[in-house]
Amino acid sequence: MIGLLGFVAVFAGGRWLGWPARWVWLLAWGWLLVLLLAHAPFMPPELGAFVGGEFRGWFVLGVLAALVLAYRAVLGRVRRRVTPVVEAKPGAFSKVELDRYARHIMLREIGGPGQKSLKAAKVLVVGAGGLGSPALLYLAASGVGVIGVIDGDGVEGSNLQRQIIHTDARIGMPKVFSAEIAMKALNPFIEVRPYHRRLDADLAAELVAEYDLVLDGTDNFDTRYLVNRVCAAAGKPLIAAAITQWEGQISLYDPAQGGPCFECVFPVRPAPGMVPTCAEAGVAAPLPGVIGAMMAMEAVKHLTGAGQGLRGRLMIHDALYAETRVIGVKRRAGCAACGGL
């Protein structure tokens, strides 16, 4: 009985006095040693009877305690080797995220507030092809909190010459799911919303309303004009780009903030065959990467308020002759999409 009371006194007293755990355990082991010595053959039997128990029982208790402590020590060492992915509170950054976005936060034009704006932003990317691939990867790397991607196609071998978000192992997989794998592998702190279907009039308005910014990298005019009209009606900014062979163009269409919409600049659709697609005319492999990265850059600038964006300006890049020029564009009176007011 005295033996058990001794352990109670050591642990209760140590806790009450605020002793370090190491001291408490040292005292406990010291008391166990006293109990073992009290039951040793060369000690008076009265001493063993006074403290209670028997040598074998206290010895087994000591072995069990040693095993428990050894297990805790090994478990603690294993845990220290693993760097857990800490989920940050909404609007806050974990230590891992602060390290990840440090180069952004160092930029005075972005800083902590800008990075927080990226984390809170929702961006929809229409198309997970040549332009969508680099745009999606850089949006993910930049820390955009929610990224939606809509595309009805699957990955094909011919895509891999320029659509860098996909891999040979994912041929046949829907592009949106292939893109999701790559984006989450790059940045597990973001949310990816894949929509495996083509964007049509029945879905467009409802989907666009969920996002703060839309990026359009599609290669057909029906989708381009549809996305533009829906964004104009919803007052959502649109970053749209296009490429063919060696040339690409990009602009920010935002009539809600005084800029033109896509239809203001391109009111008449080209006649069939006048503007061939990449599949019809070919495209230099790095060109989608150049223009797609520009789309992501303009998105980051728009969401953080950094620098001067492309609202009211159209950038044209000629990769064959390494020339880039920017021309001014204005709203068009009577525009069928935005009214041109």
PDB file of C-alpha atoms in Angstrom, residues 40-272:
ATOM      1  CA  ALA A  40      15.653  -7.833  -1.956  1.00  0.00           C
ATOM      2  CA  PRO A  41      16.673 -11.110  -0.190  1.00  0.00           C
ATOM      3  CA  PHE A  42      19.315  -9.385   1.897  1.00  0.00           C
ATOM      4  CA  MET A  43      16.862  -6.809   3.295  1.00  0.00           C
ATOM      5  CA  PRO A  44      14.757  -7.382   6.464  1.00  0.00           C
ATOM      6  CA  PRO A  45      11.370  -8.994   5.626  1.00  0.00           C
ATOM      7  CA  GLU A  46       9.624  -6.370   7.767  1.00  0.00           C
ATOM      8  CA  LEU A  47      10.708  -3.609   5.350  1.00  0.00           C
ATOM      9  CA  GLY A  48       9.147  -5.406   2.384  1.00  0.00           C
ATOM     10  CA  ALA A  49       5.928  -5.955   4.305  1.00  0.00           C
ATOM     11  CA  PHE A  50       5.855  -2.267   5.287  1.00  0.00           C
ATOM     12  CA  VAL A  51       5.980  -0.956   1.696  1.00  0.00           C
ATOM     13  CA  GLY A  52       3.699  -3.719   0.404  1.00  0.00           C
ATOM     14  CA  GLY A  53       3.738  -5.888  -2.677  1.00  0.00           C
ATOM     15  CA  GLU A  54       6.504  -8.242  -3.655  1.00  0.00           C
ATOM     16  CA  PHE A  55       9.719  -8.093  -5.644  1.00  0.00           C
ATOM     17  CA  ARG A  56       8.266  -9.899  -8.679  1.00  0.00           C
ATOM     18  CA  GLY A  57       5.259  -7.583  -8.906  1.00  0.00           C
ATOM     19  CA  TRP A  58       7.283  -4.367  -8.707  1.00  0.00           C
ATOM     20  CA  PHE A  59       9.788  -5.758 -11.233  1.00  0.00           C
ATOM     21  CA  VAL A  60       7.001  -6.533 -13.749  1.00  0.00           C
ATOM     22  CA  LEU A  61       5.578  -3.027 -13.207  1.00  0.00           C
ATOM     23  CA  GLY A  62       8.982  -1.547 -13.976  1.00  0.00           C
ATOM     24  CA  VAL A  63       9.360  -3.598 -17.171  1.00  0.00           C
ATOM     25  CA  LEU A  64       5.891  -2.550 -18.378  1.00  0.00           C
ATOM     26  CA  ALA A  65       6.598   1.109 -17.632  1.00  0.00           C
ATOM     27  CA  ALA A  66       9.900   0.886 -19.505  1.00  0.00           C
ATOM     28  CA  LEU A  67       8.163  -0.630 -22.548  1.00  0.00           C
ATOM     29  CA  VAL A  68       5.526   2.120 -22.566  1.00  0.00           C
ATOM     30  CA  LEU A  69       8.164   4.848 -22.354  1.00  0.00           C
ATOM     31  CA  ALA A  70      10.213   3.226 -25.120  1.00  0.00           C
ATOM     32  CA  TYR A  71       7.131   3.040 -27.360  1.00  0.00           C
ATOM     33  CA  ARG A  72       6.332   6.715 -26.737  1.00  0.00           C
ATOM     34  CA  ALA A  73       9.927   7.689 -27.503  1.00  0.00           C
ATOM     35  CA  VAL A  74       9.946   5.785 -30.817  1.00  0.00           C
ATOM     36  CA  LEU A  75       6.528   7.170 -31.786  1.00  0.00           C
ATOM     37  CA  GLY A  76       7.645  10.719 -31.015  1.00  0.00           C
ATOM     38  CA  ARG A  77      10.743  10.300 -33.163  1.00  0.00           C
ATOM     39  CA  VAL A  78       8.662   9.036 -36.097  1.00  0.00           C
ATOM     40  CA  ARG A  79       6.222  11.930 -35.759  1.00  0.00           C
ATOM     41  CA  ARG A  80       9.053  14.453 -35.765  1.00  0.00           C
ATOM     42  CA  ARG A  81      10.309  13.039 -39.057  1.00  0.00           C
ATOM     43  CA  VAL A  82       6.976  13.607 -40.771  1.00  0.00           C
ATOM     44  CA  THR A  83       6.036  17.136 -41.838  1.00  0.00           C
ATOM     45  CA  PRO A  84       2.255  17.234 -41.587  1.00  0.00           C
ATOM     46  CA  VAL A  85       0.153  19.187 -44.075  1.00  0.00           C
ATOM     47  CA  VAL A  86      -1.586  21.603 -41.749  1.00  0.00           C
ATOM     48  CA  GLU A  87      -4.956  22.814 -42.898  1.00  0.00           C
ATOM     49  CA  ALA A  88      -5.055  26.568 -42.514  1.00  0.00           C
ATOM     50  CA  LYS A  89      -8.131  28.366 -41.295  1.00  0.00           C
ATOM     51  CA  PRO A  90     -10.150  30.142 -44.003  1.00  0.00           C
ATOM     52  CA  GLY A  91      -8.345  33.351 -44.893  1.00  0.00           C
ATOM     53  CA  ALA A  92      -5.265  32.411 -42.876  1.00  0.00           C
ATOM     54  CA  PHE A  93      -2.029  30.766 -43.967  1.00  0.00           C
ATOM     55  CA  SER A  94      -0.314  27.779 -42.418  1.00  0.00           C
ATOM     56  CA  LYS A  95       3.462  27.860 -41.928  1.00  0.00           C
ATOM     57  CA  VAL A  96       3.853  25.632 -44.978  1.00  0.00           C
ATOM     58  CA  GLU A  97       1.802  28.032 -47.103  1.00  0.00           C
ATOM     59  CA  LEU A  98       3.780  31.047 -45.884  1.00  0.00           C
ATOM     60  CA  ASP A  99       6.964  29.320 -47.008  1.00  0.00           C
ATOM     61  CA  ARG A 100       5.359  28.307 -50.324  1.00  0.00           C
ATOM     62  CA  TYR A 101       4.180  31.835 -51.182  1.00  0.00           C
ATOM     63  CA  ALA A 102       7.163  33.696 -49.705  1.00  0.00           C
ATOM     64  CA  ARG A 103       8.372  34.988 -53.090  1.00  0.00           C
ATOM     65  CA  HIS A 104       4.929  36.489 -53.747  1.00  0.00           C
ATOM     66  CA  ILE A 105       4.687  38.025 -50.304  1.00  0.00           C
ATOM     67  CA  MET A 106       8.092  39.677 -50.785  1.00  0.00           C
ATOM     68  CA  LEU A 107       6.758  41.606 -53.783  1.00  0.00           C
ATOM     69  CA  ARG A 108       5.477  44.976 -52.609  1.00  0.00           C
ATOM     70  CA  GLU A 109       2.798  44.925 -55.320  1.00  0.00           C
ATOM     71  CA  ILE A 110       1.345  41.672 -53.912  1.00  0.00           C
ATOM     72  CA  GLY A 111       2.510  41.210 -50.322  1.00  0.00           C
ATOM     73  CA  GLY A 112       0.419  39.516 -47.667  1.00  0.00           C
ATOM     74  CA  PRO A 113      -2.859  41.246 -48.577  1.00  0.00           C
ATOM     75  CA  GLY A 114      -2.466  40.324 -52.236  1.00  0.00           C
ATOM     76  CA  GLN A 115      -1.727  36.702 -51.440  1.00  0.00           C
ATOM     77  CA  LYS A 116      -4.766  36.641 -49.181  1.00  0.00           C
ATOM     78  CA  SER A 117      -6.843  37.966 -52.107  1.00  0.00           C
ATOM     79  CA  LEU A 118      -5.554  35.119 -54.270  1.00  0.00           C
ATOM     80  CA  LYS A 119      -6.471  32.588 -51.596  1.00  0.00           C
ATOM     81  CA  ALA A 120      -9.994  34.004 -51.399  1.00  0.00           C
ATOM     82  CA  ALA A 121     -10.472  34.167 -55.186  1.00  0.00           C
ATOM     83  CA  LYS A 122     -12.489  31.842 -57.405  1.00  0.00           C
ATOM     84  CA  VAL A 123     -11.338  31.567 -61.015  1.00  0.00           C
ATOM     85  CA  LEU A 124     -13.002  29.600 -63.808  1.00  0.00           C
ATOM     86  CA  VAL A 125     -10.879  28.401 -66.725  1.00  0.00           C
ATOM     87  CA  VAL A 126     -12.732  27.402 -69.870  1.00  0.00           C
ATOM     88  CA  GLY A 127     -10.669  24.815 -71.710  1.00  0.00           C
ATOM     89  CA  ALA A 128      -7.888  22.557 -70.405  1.00  0.00           C
ATOM     90  CA  GLY A 129      -5.921  22.503 -73.637  1.00  0.00           C
ATOM     91  CA  GLY A 130      -2.896  24.426 -74.875  1.00  0.00           C
ATOM     92  CA  LEU A 131      -3.730  27.757 -73.241  1.00  0.00           C
ATOM     93  CA  GLY A 132      -5.513  26.285 -70.249  1.00  0.00           C
ATOM     94  CA  SER A 133      -2.599  24.013 -69.341  1.00  0.00           C
ATOM     95  CA  PRO A 134      -0.036  26.673 -68.317  1.00  0.00           C
ATOM     96  CA  ALA A 135      -2.745  29.009 -67.036  1.00  0.00           C
ATOM     97  CA  LEU A 136      -4.121  26.329 -64.702  1.00  0.00           C
ATOM     98  CA  LEU A 137      -0.691  25.314 -63.437  1.00  0.00           C
ATOM     99  CA  TYR A 138       0.345  28.883 -62.665  1.00  0.00           C
ATOM    100  CA  LEU A 139      -2.978  29.734 -61.041  1.00  0.00           C
ATOM    101  CA  ALA A 140      -2.520  26.681 -58.822  1.00  0.00           C
ATOM    102  CA  ALA A 141       1.094  27.549 -58.056  1.00  0.00           C
ATOM    103  CA  SER A 142       0.101  31.153 -57.284  1.00  0.00           C
ATOM    104  CA  GLY A 143      -2.321  30.010 -54.603  1.00  0.00           C
ATOM    105  CA  VAL A 144      -5.698  30.866 -56.139  1.00  0.00           C
ATOM    106  CA  GLY A 145      -8.079  29.333 -53.616  1.00  0.00           C
ATOM    107  CA  VAL A 146     -10.722  27.834 -55.913  1.00  0.00           C
ATOM    108  CA  ILE A 147     -10.060  26.955 -59.545  1.00  0.00           C
ATOM    109  CA  GLY A 148     -12.812  25.623 -61.759  1.00  0.00           C
ATOM    110  CA  VAL A 149     -11.981  24.004 -65.090  1.00  0.00           C
ATOM    111  CA  ILE A 150     -14.519  22.986 -67.729  1.00  0.00           C
ATOM    112  CA  ASP A 151     -13.720  20.882 -70.790  1.00  0.00           C
ATOM    113  CA  GLY A 152     -15.548  18.022 -72.474  1.00  0.00           C
ATOM    114  CA  ASP A 153     -12.557  16.414 -74.206  1.00  0.00           C
ATOM    115  CA  GLY A 154     -10.211  13.605 -73.225  1.00  0.00           C
ATOM    116  CA  VAL A 155      -6.410  13.577 -73.376  1.00  0.00           C
ATOM    117  CA  GLU A 156      -5.009  12.482 -76.755  1.00  0.00           C
ATOM    118  CA  GLY A 157      -1.460  11.773 -77.818  1.00  0.00           C
ATOM    119  CA  SER A 158      -1.435  14.728 -80.198  1.00  0.00           C
ATOM    120  CA  ASN A 159      -2.201  17.061 -77.259  1.00  0.00           C
ATOM    121  CA  LEU A 160       1.064  16.342 -75.481  1.00  0.00           C
ATOM    122  CA  GLN A 161       3.168  18.408 -77.898  1.00  0.00           C
ATOM    123  CA  ARG A 162       1.892  21.558 -76.172  1.00  0.00           C
ATOM    124  CA  GLN A 163      -0.654  20.756 -73.430  1.00  0.00           C
ATOM    125  CA  ILE A 164       1.854  20.421 -70.628  1.00  0.00           C
ATOM    126  CA  ILE A 165      -0.611  19.765 -67.806  1.00  0.00           C
ATOM    127  CA  HIS A 166      -1.303  16.273 -69.192  1.00  0.00           C
ATOM    128  CA  THR A 167       0.958  13.212 -69.392  1.00  0.00           C
ATOM    129  CA  ASP A 168       1.357  10.172 -71.599  1.00  0.00           C
ATOM    130  CA  ALA A 169       0.111   7.959 -68.773  1.00  0.00           C
ATOM    131  CA  ARG A 170      -3.198   9.859 -68.706  1.00  0.00           C
ATOM    132  CA  ILE A 171      -4.078   9.488 -72.395  1.00  0.00           C
ATOM    133  CA  GLY A 172      -7.785   8.720 -72.595  1.00  0.00           C
ATOM    134  CA  MET A 173      -8.597  10.391 -69.276  1.00  0.00           C
ATOM    135  CA  PRO A 174     -10.946  13.403 -69.334  1.00  0.00           C
ATOM    136  CA  LYS A 175      -8.806  16.524 -69.503  1.00  0.00           C
ATOM    137  CA  VAL A 176     -10.409  18.129 -66.459  1.00  0.00           C
ATOM    138  CA  PHE A 177      -9.497  15.169 -64.235  1.00  0.00           C
ATOM    139  CA  SER A 178      -5.992  14.992 -65.676  1.00  0.00           C
ATOM    140  CA  ALA A 179      -5.616  18.716 -64.951  1.00  0.00           C
ATOM    141  CA  GLU A 180      -6.950  18.238 -61.430  1.00  0.00           C
ATOM    142  CA  ILE A 181      -4.309  15.575 -60.704  1.00  0.00           C
ATOM    143  CA  ALA A 182      -1.504  17.853 -61.874  1.00  0.00           C
ATOM    144  CA  MET A 183      -2.796  20.916 -60.021  1.00  0.00           C
ATOM    145  CA  LYS A 184      -3.336  19.111 -56.712  1.00  0.00           C
ATOM    146  CA  ALA A 185       0.092  17.491 -57.020  1.00  0.00           C
ATOM    147  CA  LEU A 186       1.583  20.957 -57.440  1.00  0.00           C
ATOM    148  CA  ASN A 187      -0.419  22.628 -54.675  1.00  0.00           C
ATOM    149  CA  PRO A 188      -2.529  20.593 -52.206  1.00  0.00           C
ATOM    150  CA  PHE A 189      -3.792  23.780 -50.530  1.00  0.00           C
ATOM    151  CA  ILE A 190      -6.161  24.755 -53.348  1.00  0.00           C
ATOM    152  CA  GLU A 191      -9.615  23.506 -54.299  1.00  0.00           C
ATOM    153  CA  VAL A 192     -10.100  22.270 -57.864  1.00  0.00           C
ATOM    154  CA  ARG A 193     -13.576  21.941 -59.358  1.00  0.00           C
ATOM    155  CA  PRO A 194     -13.531  19.876 -62.575  1.00  0.00           C
ATOM    156  CA  TYR A 195     -16.523  19.989 -64.954  1.00  0.00           C
ATOM    157  CA  HIS A 196     -16.293  17.258 -67.586  1.00  0.00           C
ATOM    158  CA  ARG A 197     -18.614  18.701 -70.200  1.00  0.00           C
ATOM    159  CA  ARG A 198     -18.743  21.365 -72.848  1.00  0.00           C
ATOM    160  CA  LEU A 199     -19.860  24.816 -71.829  1.00  0.00           C
ATOM    161  CA  ASP A 200     -23.286  25.511 -73.294  1.00  0.00           C
ATOM    162  CA  ALA A 201     -25.947  28.182 -72.923  1.00  0.00           C
ATOM    163  CA  ASP A 202     -27.940  26.122 -70.411  1.00  0.00           C
ATOM    164  CA  LEU A 203     -25.022  25.946 -67.961  1.00  0.00           C
ATOM    165  CA  ALA A 204     -22.909  29.028 -68.675  1.00  0.00           C
ATOM    166  CA  ALA A 205     -24.760  31.716 -66.722  1.00  0.00           C
ATOM    167  CA  GLU A 206     -25.177  29.630 -63.585  1.00  0.00           C
ATOM    168  CA  LEU A 207     -21.549  28.479 -63.642  1.00  0.00           C
ATOM    169  CA  VAL A 208     -19.984  31.876 -64.324  1.00  0.00           C
ATOM    170  CA  ALA A 209     -21.995  33.429 -61.484  1.00  0.00           C
ATOM    171  CA  GLU A 210     -20.028  31.289 -58.985  1.00  0.00           C
ATOM    172  CA  TYR A 211     -16.647  32.778 -59.931  1.00  0.00           C
ATOM    173  CA  ASP A 212     -14.853  36.116 -59.617  1.00  0.00           C
ATOM    174  CA  LEU A 213     -12.868  35.903 -62.851  1.00  0.00           C
ATOM    175  CA  VAL A 214     -13.092  33.828 -66.041  1.00  0.00           C
ATOM    176  CA  LEU A 215     -10.234  32.767 -68.328  1.00  0.00           C
ATOM    177  CA  ASP A 216     -11.150  31.598 -71.828  1.00  0.00           C
ATOM    178  CA  GLY A 217      -8.590  29.631 -73.815  1.00  0.00           C
ATOM    179  CA  THR A 218     -10.921  27.745 -76.133  1.00  0.00           C
ATOM    180  CA  ASP A 219     -10.338  27.276 -79.852  1.00  0.00           C
ATOM    181  CA  ASN A 220     -13.835  27.782 -81.271  1.00  0.00           C
ATOM    182  CA  PHE A 221     -15.762  30.993 -81.809  1.00  0.00           C
ATOM    183  CA  ASP A 222     -19.111  29.680 -80.580  1.00  0.00           C
ATOM    184  CA  THR A 223     -17.707  29.185 -77.079  1.00  0.00           C
ATOM    185  CA  ARG A 224     -15.752  32.448 -77.146  1.00  0.00           C
ATOM    186  CA  TYR A 225     -18.826  34.534 -77.952  1.00  0.00           C
ATOM    187  CA  LEU A 226     -20.946  32.594 -75.461  1.00  0.00           C
ATOM    188  CA  VAL A 227     -18.456  33.098 -72.624  1.00  0.00           C
ATOM    189  CA  ASN A 228     -18.141  36.791 -73.461  1.00  0.00           C
ATOM    190  CA  ARG A 229     -21.894  37.415 -73.456  1.00  0.00           C
ATOM    191  CA  VAL A 230     -22.415  35.566 -70.192  1.00  0.00           C
ATOM    192  CA  CYS A 231     -19.536  37.412 -68.504  1.00  0.00           C
ATOM    193  CA  ALA A 232     -20.755  40.773 -69.796  1.00  0.00           C
ATOM    194  CA  ALA A 233     -24.280  40.091 -68.529  1.00  0.00           C
ATOM    195  CA  ALA A 234     -22.987  38.978 -65.117  1.00  0.00           C
ATOM    196  CA  GLY A 235     -20.477  41.827 -64.808  1.00  0.00           C
ATOM    197  CA  LYS A 236     -17.591  39.345 -64.558  1.00  0.00           C
ATOM    198  CA  PRO A 237     -14.143  40.199 -65.935  1.00  0.00           C
ATOM    199  CA  LEU A 238     -12.917  37.932 -68.725  1.00  0.00           C
ATOM    200  CA  ILE A 239      -9.348  37.234 -69.759  1.00  0.00           C
ATOM    201  CA  ALA A 240      -9.475  35.735 -73.257  1.00  0.00           C
ATOM    202  CA  ALA A 241      -6.626  34.618 -75.483  1.00  0.00           C
ATOM    203  CA  ALA A 242      -6.172  32.893 -78.807  1.00  0.00           C
ATOM    204  CA  ILE A 243      -3.266  31.353 -80.712  1.00  0.00           C
ATOM    205  CA  THR A 244      -2.483  30.027 -84.152  1.00  0.00           C
ATOM    206  CA  GLN A 245       0.787  28.870 -85.710  1.00  0.00           C
ATOM    207  CA  TRP A 246       3.314  31.424 -84.349  1.00  0.00           C
ATOM    208  CA  GLU A 247       1.047  34.212 -83.123  1.00  0.00           C
ATOM    209  CA  GLY A 248      -1.102  34.792 -80.053  1.00  0.00           C
ATOM    210  CA  GLN A 249      -3.218  37.562 -78.574  1.00  0.00           C
ATOM    211  CA  ILE A 250      -4.654  38.315 -75.152  1.00  0.00           C
ATOM    212  CA  SER A 251      -6.785  40.975 -73.461  1.00  0.00           C
ATOM    213  CA  LEU A 252      -8.891  41.623 -70.365  1.00  0.00           C
ATOM    214  CA  TYR A 253     -12.511  42.265 -71.317  1.00  0.00           C
ATOM    215  CA  ASP A 254     -14.348  44.038 -68.513  1.00  0.00           C
ATOM    216  CA  PRO A 255     -17.245  46.276 -69.597  1.00  0.00           C
ATOM    217  CA  ALA A 256     -18.457  46.524 -65.983  1.00  0.00           C
ATOM    218  CA  GLN A 257     -15.342  48.605 -65.288  1.00  0.00           C
ATOM    219  CA  GLY A 258     -15.449  50.679 -68.466  1.00  0.00           C
ATOM    220  CA  GLY A 259     -13.492  48.422 -70.803  1.00  0.00           C
ATOM    221  CA  PRO A 260     -14.721  46.797 -73.981  1.00  0.00           C
ATOM    222  CA  CYS A 261     -16.012  43.245 -74.201  1.00  0.00           C
ATOM    223  CA  PHE A 262     -14.711  40.661 -76.652  1.00  0.00           C
ATOM    224  CA  GLU A 263     -17.577  41.368 -79.069  1.00  0.00           C
ATOM    225  CA  CYS A 264     -16.803  45.095 -79.000  1.00  0.00           C
ATOM    226  CA  VAL A 265     -13.389  44.310 -80.449  1.00  0.00           C
ATOM    227  CA  PHE A 266     -14.445  41.410 -82.690  1.00  0.00           C
ATOM    228  CA  PRO A 267     -18.074  42.123 -83.640  1.00  0.00           C
ATOM    229  CA  VAL A 268     -18.105  39.885 -86.719  1.00  0.00           C
ATOM    230  CA  ARG A 269     -17.182  36.228 -86.614  1.00  0.00           C
ATOM    231  CA  PRO A 270     -14.638  35.220 -89.253  1.00  0.00           C
ATOM    232  CA  ALA A 271     -15.981  33.282 -92.185  1.00  0.00           C
ATOM    233  CA  PRO A 272     -15.477  29.512 -91.969  1.00  0.00           C
TER     234      PRO A 272
END
